Coordinates of C-alpha atoms in Angstrom, one line a residue:
M1 CA -93.7 128.6 4.6
V2 CA -90.1 129.2 3.4
I3 CA -88.5 126.6 1.1
S4 CA -84.8 127.6 1.1
R5 CA -82.4 127.0 -1.8
H6 CA -80.1 124.0 -1.4
I7 CA -76.5 124.7 -0.7
T8 CA -73.4 122.6 -0.3
G9 CA -70.4 123.2 1.8
K10 CA -68.4 122.0 4.8
I11 CA -71.0 123.0 7.4
R12 CA -73.8 121.5 5.4
S13 CA -71.8 118.2 5.1
A14 CA -71.1 118.3 8.9
R15 CA -74.8 118.8 9.6
Y16 CA -75.7 115.9 7.3
L17 CA -73.3 113.7 9.4
V18 CA -74.8 114.8 12.7
E19 CA -78.3 114.2 11.4
A20 CA -77.3 110.8 10.1
I21 CA -76.4 110.0 13.7
L22 CA -79.4 111.6 15.4
L23 CA -82.2 110.2 13.2
P24 CA -81.3 106.5 13.7
I25 CA -80.9 107.1 17.4
Y26 CA -84.4 108.6 17.5
F27 CA -86.1 105.9 15.4
F28 CA -84.3 102.8 16.8
L29 CA -83.6 103.6 20.4
P30 CA -87.0 102.4 21.7
W31 CA -86.3 99.0 20.0
L32 CA -83.1 98.4 22.0
R33 CA -83.1 96.0 24.9
W34 CA -81.0 95.9 28.1
G35 CA -81.0 92.2 28.5
D36 CA -84.6 91.2 28.2
H37 CA -85.9 94.7 29.3
P38 CA -86.3 98.0 27.6
F39 CA -83.3 100.2 27.1
I40 CA -85.4 103.3 27.6
R41 CA -89.2 103.7 28.2
L42 CA -91.5 105.9 30.1
D43 CA -94.2 103.5 31.2
I44 CA -97.0 105.9 32.3
P45 CA -99.7 103.4 33.1
N46 CA -97.4 101.5 35.5
R47 CA -95.7 104.7 36.6
K48 CA -92.2 103.5 35.9
F49 CA -89.3 104.8 33.9
Y50 CA -86.7 102.4 32.4
L51 CA -83.2 103.6 31.6
L52 CA -80.0 101.6 31.0
G53 CA -81.3 98.7 33.1
N54 CA -82.5 100.8 35.9
I55 CA -86.1 101.4 37.0
F56 CA -87.3 104.7 38.4
T57 CA -90.6 105.5 40.1
P58 CA -92.5 108.7 40.8
Q59 CA -91.3 108.6 44.4
E60 CA -87.9 109.4 42.9
G61 CA -89.2 112.6 41.2
Y62 CA -86.2 114.5 42.5
Y63 CA -84.2 112.9 39.7
L64 CA -86.5 114.4 37.2
H65 CA -86.3 117.8 38.9
L66 CA -82.5 117.6 38.7
F67 CA -82.6 116.5 35.1
L68 CA -84.8 119.4 34.1
I69 CA -82.7 121.9 36.1
G70 CA -79.6 120.5 34.5
M71 CA -81.0 120.7 31.0
G72 CA -82.0 124.3 31.6
L73 CA -78.6 125.2 33.0
A74 CA -76.9 123.4 30.1
L75 CA -79.0 125.4 27.7
F76 CA -78.0 128.6 29.3
F77 CA -74.4 127.6 29.6
F78 CA -73.9 126.5 26.0
T79 CA -76.0 129.3 24.6
T80 CA -73.8 131.8 26.4
L81 CA -70.7 130.2 24.8
I82 CA -71.8 129.1 21.3
G83 CA -75.2 130.6 20.7
R84 CA -78.1 128.6 19.2
V85 CA -76.1 125.6 18.2
W86 CA -78.8 123.4 19.5
C87 CA -81.4 124.9 17.1
G88 CA -79.2 124.6 14.0
W89 CA -77.7 121.2 14.6
A90 CA -79.8 119.0 16.8
C91 CA -83.3 120.4 17.3
P92 CA -86.0 117.9 16.0
Q93 CA -87.6 120.8 14.1
T94 CA -84.5 121.5 12.1
V95 CA -83.6 117.8 11.6
F96 CA -87.0 116.9 10.3
T97 CA -87.1 120.0 8.1
D98 CA -83.9 118.8 6.4
L99 CA -85.3 115.3 6.1
F100 CA -88.6 116.6 4.5
D101 CA -86.6 118.9 2.2
W102 CA -84.4 116.1 1.1
I103 CA -87.5 114.1 0.1
G104 CA -88.9 117.1 -1.7
R105 CA -85.8 117.8 -3.7
T106 CA -85.2 114.1 -4.5
I107 CA -88.7 113.9 -6.1
L108 CA -89.1 117.3 -7.6
G109 CA -85.5 118.4 -8.2
S110 CA -85.2 122.1 -9.1
K111 CA -89.0 122.4 -9.1
Y112 CA -89.3 121.8 -5.4
G113 CA -90.9 124.8 -3.6
K114 CA -92.0 126.4 -6.9
K115 CA -95.6 127.0 -8.0
D116 CA -95.1 125.3 -11.4
A117 CA -94.0 122.0 -9.9
P118 CA -95.9 119.0 -11.4
R119 CA -99.0 118.1 -9.5
F120 CA -98.3 114.4 -9.5
G121 CA -94.8 115.0 -8.1
K122 CA -96.2 117.2 -5.4
F123 CA -98.7 114.4 -4.6
I124 CA -95.9 111.9 -4.2
V125 CA -94.0 114.3 -2.0
H126 CA -96.9 114.9 0.3
F127 CA -97.6 111.2 0.4
L128 CA -94.1 110.4 1.5
W129 CA -94.2 113.3 4.0
I130 CA -97.3 111.7 5.5
L131 CA -95.6 108.3 5.6
V132 CA -92.5 109.8 7.3
S133 CA -94.9 111.6 9.8
I134 CA -96.5 108.2 10.6
L135 CA -93.0 106.7 11.2
G136 CA -91.9 109.7 13.3
A137 CA -95.1 109.7 15.4
T138 CA -94.8 105.9 15.9
A139 CA -91.2 106.3 17.0
W140 CA -92.2 108.9 19.5
V141 CA -95.0 106.8 21.0
S142 CA -92.6 103.9 21.2
Y143 CA -90.8 105.7 24.0
F144 CA -94.0 105.2 26.0
A145 CA -95.3 101.9 24.8
D146 CA -93.5 98.6 23.9
P147 CA -92.9 98.7 20.1
Y148 CA -92.8 94.9 19.9
E149 CA -96.2 94.7 21.5
M150 CA -97.4 97.4 19.1
I151 CA -96.3 95.4 16.1
N152 CA -98.0 92.2 17.4
K153 CA -101.3 94.1 18.0
I154 CA -101.2 95.7 14.6
R155 CA -100.8 92.2 13.1
S156 CA -103.7 90.8 15.1
S157 CA -107.2 90.7 13.6
A158 CA -108.7 92.5 16.6
F159 CA -106.6 95.7 15.9
F160 CA -109.2 97.4 13.7
V161 CA -112.1 96.2 15.9
S162 CA -110.9 97.7 19.2
P163 CA -107.6 99.7 18.5
P164 CA -105.4 100.3 21.5
I165 CA -105.2 103.8 23.0
W166 CA -101.7 104.4 21.6
T167 CA -103.2 104.4 18.0
Y168 CA -105.0 107.7 18.8
F169 CA -101.7 109.3 20.0
I170 CA -100.0 108.1 16.8
A171 CA -102.7 109.7 14.7
F172 CA -102.5 112.9 16.7
F173 CA -98.7 113.2 16.4
T174 CA -98.8 112.2 12.8
V175 CA -101.2 115.1 11.9
T176 CA -99.1 117.5 14.1
L177 CA -95.8 116.5 12.5
Y178 CA -97.2 116.7 9.0
L179 CA -98.9 120.1 9.4
D180 CA -95.8 121.5 11.0
M181 CA -93.4 120.3 8.3
A182 CA -95.7 120.9 5.4
F183 CA -97.1 124.3 6.3
V184 CA -95.6 125.8 9.4
R185 CA -91.8 125.2 9.7
E186 CA -89.9 128.5 10.3
Q187 CA -93.0 130.1 11.8
F188 CA -92.7 127.8 14.7
C189 CA -89.0 128.8 15.3
K190 CA -89.8 132.5 15.0
Y191 CA -93.1 132.9 16.8
V192 CA -93.8 129.8 18.9
C193 CA -90.5 128.3 20.2
P194 CA -89.8 129.9 23.6
Y195 CA -86.0 129.4 23.2
A196 CA -86.0 131.9 20.3
R197 CA -87.6 134.5 22.5
F198 CA -85.2 134.5 25.4
Q199 CA -81.9 133.7 23.6
T200 CA -80.9 137.3 23.6
V201 CA -81.0 137.4 27.4
M202 CA -78.4 134.6 27.6
M203 CA -76.1 135.8 24.8
D204 CA -73.7 138.7 24.9
A205 CA -71.0 140.2 22.7
N206 CA -68.7 137.3 23.3
S207 CA -71.1 134.5 22.5
V208 CA -70.1 132.6 19.3
N209 CA -72.9 132.7 16.8
V210 CA -73.5 133.1 13.0
I211 CA -72.3 136.7 12.5
Y212 CA -71.9 138.9 9.4
D213 CA -68.6 140.8 9.2
F214 CA -70.2 144.2 8.4
K215 CA -66.8 146.1 8.6
R216 CA -65.5 144.2 5.6
G217 CA -68.9 143.8 3.9
E218 CA -70.4 147.2 4.1
P219 CA -71.3 149.2 2.1
R220 CA -72.5 146.5 -0.3
R221 CA -72.1 146.5 -4.1
K222 CA -74.7 148.8 -5.6
A223 CA -75.3 149.8 -9.2
G224 CA -72.1 148.1 -10.3
V225 CA -70.0 150.0 -7.7
Q226 CA -68.4 147.9 -5.0
E227 CA -67.0 149.6 -1.9
G228 CA -67.2 146.7 0.6
D229 CA -66.6 143.1 0.0
C230 CA -70.3 142.1 0.0
T231 CA -71.4 141.6 -3.6
A232 CA -75.1 141.8 -2.7
C233 CA -75.7 138.4 -4.3
N234 CA -78.3 137.7 -1.7
L235 CA -77.4 134.0 -1.7
C236 CA -77.2 134.1 2.1
L237 CA -80.9 135.2 2.1
V238 CA -82.3 132.6 -0.3
V239 CA -80.6 129.7 1.5
C240 CA -81.8 130.7 4.9
P241 CA -84.5 128.2 6.2
T242 CA -86.2 130.9 8.2
G243 CA -86.1 133.6 5.5
I244 CA -84.0 136.2 7.4
D245 CA -81.2 138.4 6.3
I246 CA -78.2 137.8 8.5
R247 CA -76.6 141.0 7.2
E248 CA -79.2 143.0 9.2
G249 CA -77.6 141.7 12.5
T250 CA -78.5 139.1 15.1
N251 CA -82.1 138.1 14.5
V252 CA -84.6 136.1 16.6
G253 CA -85.2 133.9 13.5
C254 CA -81.6 132.9 13.1
I255 CA -81.2 129.2 14.1
A256 CA -77.4 129.2 13.5
C257 CA -77.6 126.4 11.0
G258 CA -74.7 127.8 9.0
K259 CA -76.2 127.6 5.5
C260 CA -75.5 131.3 4.9
V261 CA -71.9 130.6 5.9
D262 CA -71.5 128.0 3.2
A263 CA -73.3 130.3 0.7
C264 CA -71.0 133.3 1.5
T265 CA -67.9 131.0 1.5
K266 CA -68.8 129.9 -2.0
T267 CA -69.4 133.5 -3.3
M268 CA -66.3 135.0 -1.6
G269 CA -64.2 132.1 -2.8
K270 CA -65.0 133.2 -6.4
E271 CA -63.6 136.7 -5.4
G272 CA -60.6 135.1 -3.8
K273 CA -61.6 136.4 -0.4
K274 CA -62.5 135.1 3.0
T275 CA -66.2 134.6 3.9
L276 CA -68.0 137.5 5.4
I277 CA -70.3 135.3 7.4
G278 CA -69.0 132.8 10.0
Y279 CA -69.2 131.5 13.5
M280 CA -67.7 134.3 15.5
S281 CA -68.6 136.7 18.3
E282 CA -69.8 140.2 17.8
T283 CA -66.6 141.4 19.5
Q284 CA -64.6 139.7 16.8
A285 CA -66.8 141.4 14.1
Y286 CA -66.2 144.9 15.7
Q287 CA -62.5 144.2 16.5
P288 CA -61.0 141.9 13.8
G289 CA -58.3 139.7 15.2
S290 CA -59.6 139.6 18.8
K291 CA -60.2 136.3 20.6
V292 CA -63.3 135.0 22.2
R293 CA -63.5 135.4 25.9
W294 CA -64.8 132.0 27.0
I295 CA -64.4 132.7 30.7
R296 CA -66.6 135.6 31.8
P297 CA -69.1 136.2 34.7
R298 CA -72.2 134.6 33.1
S299 CA -70.4 131.6 31.8
L300 CA -68.8 131.0 35.2
V301 CA -72.2 131.3 37.0
Y302 CA -74.0 129.0 34.6
G303 CA -71.1 126.5 34.5
T304 CA -70.8 126.5 38.3
L305 CA -74.5 125.9 38.8
L306 CA -74.5 123.2 36.2
L307 CA -71.5 121.5 37.8
C308 CA -73.3 121.6 41.2
V309 CA -76.4 119.9 39.7
L310 CA -74.3 117.2 38.0
I311 CA -72.4 116.5 41.2
A312 CA -75.7 116.3 43.2
A313 CA -77.3 114.0 40.6
G314 CA -74.2 111.8 40.4
T315 CA -74.0 111.5 44.2
L316 CA -77.6 110.5 44.5
L317 CA -77.4 108.0 41.7
Y318 CA -74.2 106.5 43.2
N319 CA -75.8 106.1 46.6
R320 CA -79.2 105.0 45.2
V321 CA -80.7 101.8 46.5
P322 CA -83.2 100.4 43.9
L323 CA -85.8 99.5 46.5
Y324 CA -88.8 101.4 47.6
A325 CA -90.3 100.7 51.0
N326 CA -93.4 102.2 52.5
V327 CA -94.4 101.2 56.1
L328 CA -97.4 102.8 57.6
P329 CA -99.3 102.1 60.9
D330 CA -102.6 100.3 60.3
R331 CA -105.4 102.8 60.4
I332 CA -108.1 100.1 61.2
I333 CA -106.4 98.1 63.9
Q334 CA -105.1 100.4 66.7
P335 CA -102.2 99.6 69.0
M336 CA -103.4 97.2 71.7
E337 CA -102.3 95.4 74.8
V338 CA -102.5 91.6 74.8
P339 CA -102.2 89.2 77.8
G340 CA -98.9 89.3 79.5
G341 CA -98.5 93.1 79.3
V342 CA -97.3 92.9 75.7
V343 CA -98.0 95.9 73.5
R344 CA -98.7 95.2 69.9
N345 CA -98.6 97.6 66.9
F346 CA -99.8 96.7 63.4
Y347 CA -98.3 98.1 60.1
N348 CA -99.0 97.8 56.4
A349 CA -95.9 97.5 54.3
H350 CA -95.3 97.9 50.6
L351 CA -92.0 96.9 49.0
L352 CA -91.1 97.6 45.4
N353 CA -88.1 95.9 43.9
L354 CA -86.7 98.3 41.3
T355 CA -84.3 95.7 39.8
F356 CA -84.8 92.8 37.5
E357 CA -83.6 90.2 40.0
N358 CA -85.7 88.3 42.5
R359 CA -84.7 89.2 46.0
I360 CA -85.3 87.8 49.5
L361 CA -85.4 90.7 51.9
S362 CA -85.0 90.4 55.6
V363 CA -86.6 93.0 57.9
R364 CA -85.1 93.5 61.3
V365 CA -85.1 96.1 64.1
E366 CA -81.9 98.0 64.1
N367 CA -82.6 100.3 67.1
S368 CA -85.5 102.0 68.9
T369 CA -86.2 104.5 71.6
L370 CA -87.9 101.7 73.6
H371 CA -86.1 100.4 76.6
S372 CA -87.1 96.8 75.9
P373 CA -86.5 94.3 73.0
V374 CA -88.9 94.5 70.1
H375 CA -90.2 91.3 68.5
I376 CA -91.2 91.4 64.9
L377 CA -93.7 89.2 62.9
L378 CA -93.5 89.6 59.2
G379 CA -96.4 88.5 57.0
G380 CA -97.9 86.7 59.9
T381 CA -94.9 84.4 60.3
E382 CA -91.9 84.2 62.7
T383 CA -89.5 84.4 59.7
P384 CA -88.5 88.2 59.3
S385 CA -88.0 87.9 55.5
I386 CA -90.0 88.1 52.4
Q387 CA -89.4 87.5 48.7
V388 CA -90.1 90.2 46.1
D389 CA -89.7 89.3 42.4
G390 CA -87.8 91.5 40.0
N391 CA -89.7 94.6 38.8
D392 CA -92.5 93.7 41.1
S393 CA -94.0 94.7 44.4
Q394 CA -95.2 93.0 47.5
D395 CA -97.8 94.0 50.2
F396 CA -97.7 92.4 53.6
R397 CA -98.3 93.1 57.3
I398 CA -95.8 93.7 60.0
I399 CA -96.6 93.2 63.7
M400 CA -94.3 94.7 66.4
E401 CA -94.5 93.5 70.0
T402 CA -92.7 94.6 73.1
I403 CA -93.2 94.7 76.9
P404 CA -92.8 98.4 77.8
I405 CA -91.0 99.1 81.1
P406 CA -92.3 101.9 83.3
E407 CA -90.1 104.6 81.7
D408 CA -91.7 103.9 78.4
K409 CA -95.2 104.5 79.7
F410 CA -94.6 108.2 80.0
K411 CA -94.0 108.6 76.2
L412 CA -96.9 108.4 73.8
T413 CA -94.9 107.5 70.7
H414 CA -91.5 105.9 70.2
Q415 CA -89.4 105.5 67.1
I416 CA -88.2 102.2 65.6
S417 CA -85.6 101.9 62.9
L418 CA -86.0 99.0 60.5
R419 CA -83.2 97.7 58.3
I420 CA -84.4 96.0 55.1
T421 CA -81.5 93.9 53.6
D422 CA -81.1 91.5 50.7
L423 CA -80.0 88.2 52.2
K424 CA -77.6 87.6 49.2
N425 CA -76.3 91.1 48.9
P426 CA -75.7 92.9 52.2
N427 CA -74.9 96.2 50.4
F428 CA -78.5 96.2 49.1
Q429 CA -80.2 97.6 52.1
L430 CA -82.6 100.4 53.1
K431 CA -83.4 102.0 56.4
K432 CA -86.9 103.1 57.4
T433 CA -88.1 104.8 60.6
I434 CA -91.6 104.0 61.9
P435 CA -93.5 105.1 65.0
F436 CA -94.5 102.7 67.8
R437 CA -97.4 103.8 69.9
I438 CA -98.3 102.8 73.4
P439 CA -102.1 102.4 73.8
D440 CA -104.1 104.4 76.3
S441 CA -104.4 101.5 78.7
E442 CA -100.7 101.5 79.1
R443 CA -100.2 105.2 79.7

């Protein structure tokens, strides 16, 4: 595992600021409430996802598909433009590495990462690392379980007798985070992370990344003789968190964190020269003074596809009705004819209110392919309405009756359109189409 040397500079300060924003968001976001409800939570046992006061269900999986596609296209688009900025500035692997390094340097000082560091100090460091790993794992599990309930259960006397299932997940992620930060680190970025493997496919000569200006720097100072601007101080190498030499060219291990930029800026500043390492494109390194071509074929393709996904997702969300309705013909009771020539069909209905408000929903027949009026019985009553509490579901039975005229007898199945509407909010409505079958005796 590489323990890089600490370096200060403008980029390091900017990254500290970004991490000071990201870490509180990660740790405290599950504790936020939207009213009396979770701000964000993936409730797997109840198969619901809470986000900004909205409730999503697995039946709306296309939102997840659009989200994943959008994230992938955003990754392609921004990597094409500004390289691995995600890896160096916002990736949890990088953010937690900086957090763990800060703890190590605070406790051990200049002895951090060295073999002669005091044992007691190393024990304190690893103890704090384990503590932070527990907090990080608990924060992660809090996105799937209510953190307030977790605290209450931890305080209860029955916690150690029969621990909840989420305690095992916290233990697993604690061990995973600790082993990763204490022993793996840059090996994950270089050999495990898939993004590192295919970044070269998305980047080209006009992508902005951490680049070494070899035209100015080479040949490096050697045996006291300096031809290029590079003094061969190797500070860019010792500050690199993945242990690569940026002067050898774009490397799969480079996470574009910019620590080498600060190091070279400091060294070149002593020489009264501009830094040899910076955020630039390869074209700018080959042709000093040239500008970055932001608009090019691959950026246009990725940007257009990303825009299409965003428009599709935005349109679906704007027109979304937070109500799920499933109406299916009863498989046990078949369509029948009752005295008077009335044909009766039975349905099992399931309504899921995806808001936090109690709603009284009316169910009415909007139109049908039948040539006669359709009478509806809802829940065994003559009143075609039913109440569904907020964030709750209701199962009930629907009975449809009609007297088919001779033209209808020649069709085996008809279609009926139901309109489900909130009595207090006419805009809260959903349309469902169900089949209406004529029994054999009527054919």
